[in-house]
Amino acid sequence: MSEKYILRARRNDRIARWIITAGGVAIIATVILILVLIVEVTLPLFLPVGAEPLAEVSLPAQLRHEDVLLLDADEYMRDGLVLTRGGRCVFFDLKTGTVKHTENLAEDASRGEALACSRVGAQQYCMRWSSGLVTIVTPDFGLSEAENHGVAKPYAVEELQSIPASVEPGEIATSVARYTDEGLVTRVDLLANNTFRVAQRSVSTDLMGNESVEAYESLIDGLPGGVSAYTLDTQGEWLYAGTADGQLIRWDLGNLGSPKLVGAHKATEDNVPVTALEMVFGDVSVAVGTGSGKLTTWFPVRKTPEAVTKQLAPIHDLAPHDSAVTSILTSRRNKSLVSLGKDGSIHLDYPTSEQHLLSLSRAERVVKTGYTARGDGILALTEANRICVWRIDNPHPEISLSTLFGKVWYEGYDAPEYTWQSSASTDDFEPKISLVPLLYGSIKGTFYAMLYAIPLALFGAVYTSHFAQGRIRNVIKSTVETMAAIPSVVIGFLAALWLAPIIERYTVTFLLGIMIVPVLIVIFVMLIQPLRQRPFLKQVEQGFEFVLMVPVVLLACTLSYMLAGPLEALLFGGDLKQWLFESAGQRYDQRNCVVISFALGFAVIPIIFTIAEDALSNVPNSLKAASLALGASRWQTVWRVVLPSASPGIFAGIIIGFGRAVGETMIVLMATGNTPVLDMSIFNGMRTLSANIAVEIPEAPLGGTLYRVLFLSAVILLVFTSILNTMAELIRQRLRSKYGLNN
Amino acid sequence: MTDPVTTEESHVTPQKPAGGVKATSERPKAKPAFDFEPKIRIENLSLYYGQTRALFDVDMSMPAGEITALIGPSGCGKSTLLRTLNRMNDIIPAVRVTGTVAIDDVDIYSKAVHVDLLRKRVGMVFQKPNPFPKSIFENVAFGLRIHGESNRNSIEETVEKSLQRAALWDEVKDRLRENAMSLSGGQQQRLCIARALAVGPEILLMDEPTSALDPRSTARIEDLLDELRSDYTIVIVTHNMQQASRVSDWTGFMYEGYLVEFGQTEKIFIAPEKKQTEDYITGRFG
């Protein structure tokens, strides 16, 4: 019987142990799983760019590489096309190299043969003919019946613009042309005598439907050196030219018929020629390749704060080629660019992050490259008349540790900055994804909250545990517990809509109060010292001191209220906000650090208070008694014996409170204004990492850069808090061995 | 319960005239009951914890430079009596004291007396060793620091002297920076004595100082008490009657809040006047 009982007890023990162990392991596993899941989402941000060789085929239709003017592929990387010197467009299967369709663009013999071709915009090609004509064409990749809902779509090439030359074709060295949807057609010819001829033709339609055509022609001569490369932006508004002695010149063509020179800059050392020029997607930056293989991007900046016009400046230095850069191609999805060196090496670079993403080369020299509009494929034509195709997996080129945590010079900015601006209304926007303002916001908000919460919570805990009497102690403790139970959305709501306007209205009163209240309390305490032996006070002193303090605090508040008006008039000319803006250049945000300090502090106080109060109450009475018996006063006992002994617990409370403040989302989301600025001013708002996740996750497309960066913020938050907790635990252990008790 | 004194009775027949020598029933200034100069004079002392009365009209004197032991069964009020001498009962809420406790003829419950300064004069050692979780040195220096001593040399000097006085110096002089918690129980208790001595008290109250210690440590503490005898007025509460007979010069026997008998230790132990005392000492109860 008893043996049976023992066996049963043992079995129960074993079962209980298994269940408990399983619980503990499950918790650890869950935490690790969460971390793994988050990290997994962020990892692609830092993976290297993948280049998967897709196919290698011979040039179709027995073409030779000298015949090829341009190389491109459709957006599915299925069909390729080449534009040939003969004026033909050959569509072919990228995988097999079989010709699918050939379109003759020359139409009749009057056009002559095609001399040059360049890509304009997403998938349009600007062709120059020996007759002097310039055409802009776009390919139409065919689809089979199955692919196009039962209707076969033929291959075709559509001609969008045809711009005749106004000078003898023999005079023209090279030409480029652009057109806009508003009807402006711009053609720029570089003439053999090193002058530019700019022809602009503007077609406008009035309300009646009458077309009026204005045509302008102008010459740009007296160029400082022989032009070796030039390009136009997609609107035909800016003309960039690089010279053989290494200058970069920019003209404003916006004023029709009268081009204006904006600036000329030394772009290379040792007068190395500029060999390639291309506008980066977005038309702000221009990529410059030189004869020595250097690759840089430039955009206009205001060089001094007083400067009226923006001047081109070299912004990003990209990985150089070993030989002259012969051509630059840009993506129409992001700022990536592909450059080809004379030695046949292909580089893929990203200007914003200054990352060299990829180098490609072939055994035979590559003479021409193609870069799909989507930026997901690179084509290379070799001397051996073969075409190689790579599929490029380059989803997050703008992300690197230096763009996340360093200063970055973004387009349109006058200097490198830490900026968070993840999205905008246009596609050619450069996402600014510095996490520094967010980290800063988190730390700033937490700092001010802790500044308010720590003293209040700790004084409260000391008072409650060692000075207050039983009933008051219970009231305080249950009040604080209620505080902890208030949902943070309620606190945030109150802070944003009730507290913030009040603080805005009575800012000076608040600031004055912060100074006057403690000062008045200290004065009051000093004054009351001689009266302390009075029996009445003695009775009050047993934990009811605060009753005497209430009128003092009320007086202090009234005083600050009454003094605020005159003081503001005296010091700040009657309006603090105005004064702040004029004398310090600081804006006053309604939802600022003062509000956050109160609101976030309010959320954190119960945590710190509860843990600290427990720690303080758990200091053994024998220690207190020992101290008191030596003649220490109550305060000395608390300060020298109780606080050090309770310090591990107090410290833990502060750190846990800190962790809560860093991770708190709802309050900061509602009461900070969410402006990601780097500013220490207490009258400014901020955007914290946690609030940022909440604000932007609805806008972040699944798997996109922003989406992954937000997950990265989550990882940072997680790592940050775990580092904080580990640190706290270590310090706690040390404190415990120093001040704690053995048991 | 062979208890001869019930609670009701005790109100009517207090056990005041111990040995018939004490003359405290007369209100005017108490005459020395014995031929010594009292360091501590307790007159008509009663103490209440709220509604509960813990001490009943205690009258006794404790001679300067000698050891007075308080004995009695658990809960008889001897610790409470001890704690009235440095007003440690003050920290317990709702404690009320009536009567007089005078040290050097000054009532320590009068308004003129500052309780922190009183406790500086009246040191206390507790039942369980309670060193602070600080270094050995800081434990002894604690009292000096809270009383405003900041001179490093003088602190070091006093610490050394106090540790020597407490017969601990030789054992700890090389490890003063170590945590006091690393000492053995007996050493901790001597450290507590050194800590109490450091602030320069005149009176040392000891609340069963050896009850948590092994016999060896107890012997050391008793030797120490003997050495301290002439320099301090010592009041010791003890459960251990052998200890009381070994170390004390005077003994008071307390029972249920009354001081039953007070006299020279030899007399109390050899020829007690009260039957209760005799019963207790001979181990018939308690």
PDB file of C-alpha atoms in Angstrom, chain A residues 30-200:
ATOM      1  CA  THR A  30       9.040  31.305 -28.485  1.00  0.00           C
ATOM      2  CA  VAL A  31      11.374  34.210 -27.844  1.00  0.00           C
ATOM      3  CA  ILE A  32      14.012  32.702 -30.103  1.00  0.00           C
ATOM      4  CA  LEU A  33      11.411  31.965 -32.756  1.00  0.00           C
ATOM      5  CA  ILE A  34      10.201  35.571 -32.727  1.00  0.00           C
ATOM      6  CA  LEU A  35      13.747  36.801 -33.086  1.00  0.00           C
ATOM      7  CA  VAL A  36      14.462  34.379 -35.896  1.00  0.00           C
ATOM      8  CA  LEU A  37      11.287  35.361 -37.738  1.00  0.00           C
ATOM      9  CA  ILE A  38      12.026  39.063 -37.533  1.00  0.00           C
ATOM     10  CA  VAL A  39      15.652  38.654 -38.471  1.00  0.00           C
ATOM     11  CA  GLU A  40      14.682  36.481 -41.386  1.00  0.00           C
ATOM     12  CA  VAL A  41      12.589  39.290 -42.833  1.00  0.00           C
ATOM     13  CA  THR A  42      15.400  41.798 -42.494  1.00  0.00           C
ATOM     14  CA  LEU A  43      18.192  39.616 -43.810  1.00  0.00           C
ATOM     15  CA  PRO A  44      17.544  40.216 -47.533  1.00  0.00           C
ATOM     16  CA  LEU A  45      18.422  43.872 -46.911  1.00  0.00           C
ATOM     17  CA  PHE A  46      22.019  42.885 -46.430  1.00  0.00           C
ATOM     18  CA  LEU A  47      22.315  40.027 -48.903  1.00  0.00           C
ATOM     19  CA  PRO A  48      24.674  40.705 -51.791  1.00  0.00           C
ATOM     20  CA  VAL A  49      23.163  41.398 -55.192  1.00  0.00           C
ATOM     21  CA  GLY A  50      22.553  38.207 -57.077  1.00  0.00           C
ATOM     22  CA  ALA A  51      23.433  37.827 -60.760  1.00  0.00           C
ATOM     23  CA  GLU A  52      22.137  34.647 -62.272  1.00  0.00           C
ATOM     24  CA  PRO A  53      23.435  33.864 -65.770  1.00  0.00           C
ATOM     25  CA  LEU A  54      20.275  33.355 -67.764  1.00  0.00           C
ATOM     26  CA  ALA A  55      21.504  32.562 -71.240  1.00  0.00           C
ATOM     27  CA  GLU A  56      24.289  33.009 -73.709  1.00  0.00           C
ATOM     28  CA  VAL A  57      23.368  33.095 -77.374  1.00  0.00           C
ATOM     29  CA  SER A  58      24.979  34.093 -80.636  1.00  0.00           C
ATOM     30  CA  LEU A  59      23.922  37.362 -82.221  1.00  0.00           C
ATOM     31  CA  PRO A  60      20.810  36.583 -84.252  1.00  0.00           C
ATOM     32  CA  ALA A  61      20.557  36.890 -88.022  1.00  0.00           C
ATOM     33  CA  GLN A  62      24.319  36.564 -88.546  1.00  0.00           C
ATOM     34  CA  LEU A  63      24.851  40.054 -87.244  1.00  0.00           C
ATOM     35  CA  ARG A  64      28.286  41.198 -86.180  1.00  0.00           C
ATOM     36  CA  HIS A  65      28.863  43.152 -83.046  1.00  0.00           C
ATOM     37  CA  GLU A  66      29.910  46.250 -85.032  1.00  0.00           C
ATOM     38  CA  ASP A  67      26.400  46.329 -86.531  1.00  0.00           C
ATOM     39  CA  VAL A  68      24.659  46.563 -83.161  1.00  0.00           C
ATOM     40  CA  LEU A  69      23.675  50.029 -81.977  1.00  0.00           C
ATOM     41  CA  LEU A  70      21.588  49.068 -78.980  1.00  0.00           C
ATOM     42  CA  LEU A  71      20.733  46.052 -76.920  1.00  0.00           C
ATOM     43  CA  ASP A  72      17.640  45.608 -74.741  1.00  0.00           C
ATOM     44  CA  ALA A  73      15.167  43.067 -73.421  1.00  0.00           C
ATOM     45  CA  ASP A  74      11.494  43.000 -72.503  1.00  0.00           C
ATOM     46  CA  GLU A  75      10.356  43.264 -68.944  1.00  0.00           C
ATOM     47  CA  TYR A  76       9.901  39.541 -68.503  1.00  0.00           C
ATOM     48  CA  MET A  77      13.418  38.787 -69.746  1.00  0.00           C
ATOM     49  CA  ARG A  78      11.934  36.612 -72.440  1.00  0.00           C
ATOM     50  CA  ASP A  79      12.685  38.405 -75.671  1.00  0.00           C
ATOM     51  CA  GLY A  80      15.683  40.524 -76.538  1.00  0.00           C
ATOM     52  CA  LEU A  81      16.071  43.063 -79.255  1.00  0.00           C
ATOM     53  CA  VAL A  82      18.948  44.651 -81.129  1.00  0.00           C
ATOM     54  CA  LEU A  83      18.832  47.810 -83.183  1.00  0.00           C
ATOM     55  CA  THR A  84      21.235  47.575 -86.062  1.00  0.00           C
ATOM     56  CA  ARG A  85      23.201  49.933 -88.173  1.00  0.00           C
ATOM     57  CA  GLY A  86      21.032  48.940 -91.075  1.00  0.00           C
ATOM     58  CA  GLY A  87      18.046  50.427 -89.323  1.00  0.00           C
ATOM     59  CA  ARG A  88      16.481  47.135 -88.419  1.00  0.00           C
ATOM     60  CA  CYS A  89      15.054  46.063 -85.120  1.00  0.00           C
ATOM     61  CA  VAL A  90      15.570  42.358 -84.512  1.00  0.00           C
ATOM     62  CA  PHE A  91      13.490  40.634 -81.847  1.00  0.00           C
ATOM     63  CA  PHE A  92      14.897  37.301 -80.715  1.00  0.00           C
ATOM     64  CA  ASP A  93      14.382  34.711 -78.051  1.00  0.00           C
ATOM     65  CA  LEU A  94      16.814  35.380 -75.225  1.00  0.00           C
ATOM     66  CA  LYS A  95      17.191  31.700 -74.361  1.00  0.00           C
ATOM     67  CA  THR A  96      17.714  30.272 -77.835  1.00  0.00           C
ATOM     68  CA  GLY A  97      18.729  33.223 -79.955  1.00  0.00           C
ATOM     69  CA  THR A  98      16.144  32.434 -82.638  1.00  0.00           C
ATOM     70  CA  VAL A  99      14.839  35.463 -84.449  1.00  0.00           C
ATOM     71  CA  LYS A 100      11.159  36.079 -83.785  1.00  0.00           C
ATOM     72  CA  HIS A 101      10.602  39.172 -85.838  1.00  0.00           C
ATOM     73  CA  THR A 102      12.576  41.745 -87.771  1.00  0.00           C
ATOM     74  CA  GLU A 103      11.238  45.210 -88.348  1.00  0.00           C
ATOM     75  CA  ASN A 104      12.829  47.547 -90.828  1.00  0.00           C
ATOM     76  CA  LEU A 105      12.790  51.069 -89.431  1.00  0.00           C
ATOM     77  CA  ALA A 106      14.463  52.699 -92.394  1.00  0.00           C
ATOM     78  CA  GLU A 107      11.169  52.595 -94.326  1.00  0.00           C
ATOM     79  CA  ASP A 108      12.701  53.869 -97.470  1.00  0.00           C
ATOM     80  CA  ALA A 109      16.174  54.689 -98.645  1.00  0.00           C
ATOM     81  CA  SER A 110      15.834  58.421 -97.888  1.00  0.00           C
ATOM     82  CA  ARG A 111      16.546  57.897 -94.230  1.00  0.00           C
ATOM     83  CA  GLY A 112      19.875  56.368 -94.924  1.00  0.00           C
ATOM     84  CA  GLU A 113      21.381  54.085 -92.356  1.00  0.00           C
ATOM     85  CA  ALA A 114      21.108  54.381 -88.615  1.00  0.00           C
ATOM     86  CA  LEU A 115      24.239  55.854 -87.129  1.00  0.00           C
ATOM     87  CA  ALA A 116      23.593  55.903 -83.411  1.00  0.00           C
ATOM     88  CA  CYS A 117      20.974  54.931 -80.915  1.00  0.00           C
ATOM     89  CA  SER A 118      20.427  55.658 -77.211  1.00  0.00           C
ATOM     90  CA  ARG A 119      17.763  54.817 -74.740  1.00  0.00           C
ATOM     91  CA  VAL A 120      15.357  57.520 -73.607  1.00  0.00           C
ATOM     92  CA  GLY A 121      13.060  56.999 -70.694  1.00  0.00           C
ATOM     93  CA  ALA A 122      11.673  53.584 -69.876  1.00  0.00           C
ATOM     94  CA  GLN A 123      11.746  51.807 -73.215  1.00  0.00           C
ATOM     95  CA  GLN A 124      12.171  54.317 -75.985  1.00  0.00           C
ATOM     96  CA  TYR A 125      15.096  54.666 -78.287  1.00  0.00           C
ATOM     97  CA  CYS A 126      16.409  57.809 -79.887  1.00  0.00           C
ATOM     98  CA  MET A 127      17.900  56.932 -83.327  1.00  0.00           C
ATOM     99  CA  ARG A 128      19.950  59.153 -85.588  1.00  0.00           C
ATOM    100  CA  TRP A 129      19.969  58.472 -89.274  1.00  0.00           C
ATOM    101  CA  SER A 130      22.576  59.367 -91.851  1.00  0.00           C
ATOM    102  CA  SER A 131      20.062  61.707 -93.467  1.00  0.00           C
ATOM    103  CA  GLY A 132      20.176  63.829 -90.350  1.00  0.00           C
ATOM    104  CA  LEU A 133      16.759  62.658 -89.170  1.00  0.00           C
ATOM    105  CA  VAL A 134      16.249  61.732 -85.527  1.00  0.00           C
ATOM    106  CA  THR A 135      13.443  59.349 -84.598  1.00  0.00           C
ATOM    107  CA  ILE A 136      12.192  58.209 -81.249  1.00  0.00           C
ATOM    108  CA  VAL A 137      10.755  54.704 -81.346  1.00  0.00           C
ATOM    109  CA  THR A 138       9.353  52.236 -78.874  1.00  0.00           C
ATOM    110  CA  PRO A 139       9.272  48.440 -79.283  1.00  0.00           C
ATOM    111  CA  ASP A 140       6.163  46.376 -78.829  1.00  0.00           C
ATOM    112  CA  PHE A 141       6.974  42.853 -77.774  1.00  0.00           C
ATOM    113  CA  GLY A 142       4.597  40.341 -79.225  1.00  0.00           C
ATOM    114  CA  LEU A 143       2.525  37.863 -77.285  1.00  0.00           C
ATOM    115  CA  SER A 144       1.185  34.494 -78.323  1.00  0.00           C
ATOM    116  CA  GLU A 145      -2.521  33.644 -78.181  1.00  0.00           C
ATOM    117  CA  ALA A 146      -2.164  31.755 -74.955  1.00  0.00           C
ATOM    118  CA  GLU A 147      -0.358  34.601 -73.307  1.00  0.00           C
ATOM    119  CA  ASN A 148      -2.756  37.325 -74.332  1.00  0.00           C
ATOM    120  CA  HIS A 149      -6.246  35.973 -73.617  1.00  0.00           C
ATOM    121  CA  GLY A 150      -6.637  34.238 -76.923  1.00  0.00           C
ATOM    122  CA  VAL A 151      -5.584  37.119 -79.143  1.00  0.00           C
ATOM    123  CA  ALA A 152      -2.091  36.986 -80.603  1.00  0.00           C
ATOM    124  CA  LYS A 153      -0.228  40.263 -80.485  1.00  0.00           C
ATOM    125  CA  PRO A 154       2.363  40.875 -83.159  1.00  0.00           C
ATOM    126  CA  TYR A 155       5.835  42.240 -82.647  1.00  0.00           C
ATOM    127  CA  ALA A 156       6.096  45.847 -83.792  1.00  0.00           C
ATOM    128  CA  VAL A 157       8.053  49.045 -83.400  1.00  0.00           C
ATOM    129  CA  GLU A 158       6.122  52.250 -83.037  1.00  0.00           C
ATOM    130  CA  GLU A 159       7.610  55.529 -84.132  1.00  0.00           C
ATOM    131  CA  LEU A 160       6.749  58.257 -81.630  1.00  0.00           C
ATOM    132  CA  GLN A 161       8.633  61.244 -82.942  1.00  0.00           C
ATOM    133  CA  SER A 162      10.445  62.075 -86.103  1.00  0.00           C
ATOM    134  CA  ILE A 163      12.553  65.230 -85.996  1.00  0.00           C
ATOM    135  CA  PRO A 164      14.224  66.364 -89.193  1.00  0.00           C
ATOM    136  CA  ALA A 165      17.571  68.149 -89.174  1.00  0.00           C
ATOM    137  CA  SER A 166      17.807  71.782 -90.129  1.00  0.00           C
ATOM    138  CA  VAL A 167      21.479  71.650 -91.030  1.00  0.00           C
ATOM    139  CA  GLU A 168      23.400  69.582 -93.502  1.00  0.00           C
ATOM    140  CA  PRO A 169      23.665  66.037 -92.210  1.00  0.00           C
ATOM    141  CA  GLY A 170      27.379  66.108 -92.753  1.00  0.00           C
ATOM    142  CA  GLU A 171      27.820  68.845 -90.192  1.00  0.00           C
ATOM    143  CA  ILE A 172      26.218  66.819 -87.430  1.00  0.00           C
ATOM    144  CA  ALA A 173      28.532  64.847 -85.238  1.00  0.00           C
ATOM    145  CA  THR A 174      25.961  63.436 -82.842  1.00  0.00           C
ATOM    146  CA  SER A 175      22.385  64.179 -81.801  1.00  0.00           C
ATOM    147  CA  VAL A 176      20.001  63.537 -78.954  1.00  0.00           C
ATOM    148  CA  ALA A 177      16.310  64.348 -78.719  1.00  0.00           C
ATOM    149  CA  ARG A 178      13.617  64.375 -76.057  1.00  0.00           C
ATOM    150  CA  TYR A 179       9.915  65.047 -76.110  1.00  0.00           C
ATOM    151  CA  THR A 180       7.381  65.718 -73.392  1.00  0.00           C
ATOM    152  CA  ASP A 181       3.690  64.950 -73.058  1.00  0.00           C
ATOM    153  CA  GLU A 182       3.059  68.710 -73.055  1.00  0.00           C
ATOM    154  CA  GLY A 183       4.212  68.841 -76.683  1.00  0.00           C
ATOM    155  CA  LEU A 184       7.721  70.136 -76.308  1.00  0.00           C
ATOM    156  CA  VAL A 185      10.262  68.466 -78.571  1.00  0.00           C
ATOM    157  CA  THR A 186      13.903  69.233 -78.028  1.00  0.00           C
ATOM    158  CA  ARG A 187      16.711  68.185 -80.317  1.00  0.00           C
ATOM    159  CA  VAL A 188      20.324  68.974 -79.578  1.00  0.00           C
ATOM    160  CA  ASP A 189      22.993  68.360 -82.229  1.00  0.00           C
ATOM    161  CA  LEU A 190      26.663  68.524 -81.632  1.00  0.00           C
ATOM    162  CA  LEU A 191      28.087  69.955 -84.815  1.00  0.00           C
ATOM    163  CA  ALA A 192      31.419  69.130 -86.302  1.00  0.00           C
ATOM    164  CA  ASN A 193      32.745  72.597 -85.415  1.00  0.00           C
ATOM    165  CA  ASN A 194      32.188  71.906 -81.692  1.00  0.00           C
ATOM    166  CA  THR A 195      29.028  73.954 -81.286  1.00  0.00           C
ATOM    167  CA  PHE A 196      25.632  72.836 -80.060  1.00  0.00           C
ATOM    168  CA  ARG A 197      22.596  73.480 -82.110  1.00  0.00           C
ATOM    169  CA  VAL A 198      19.462  73.462 -79.994  1.00  0.00           C
ATOM    170  CA  ALA A 199      16.133  73.096 -81.746  1.00  0.00           C
ATOM    171  CA  GLN A 200      12.998  73.367 -79.650  1.00  0.00           C
TER     172      GLN A 200
END
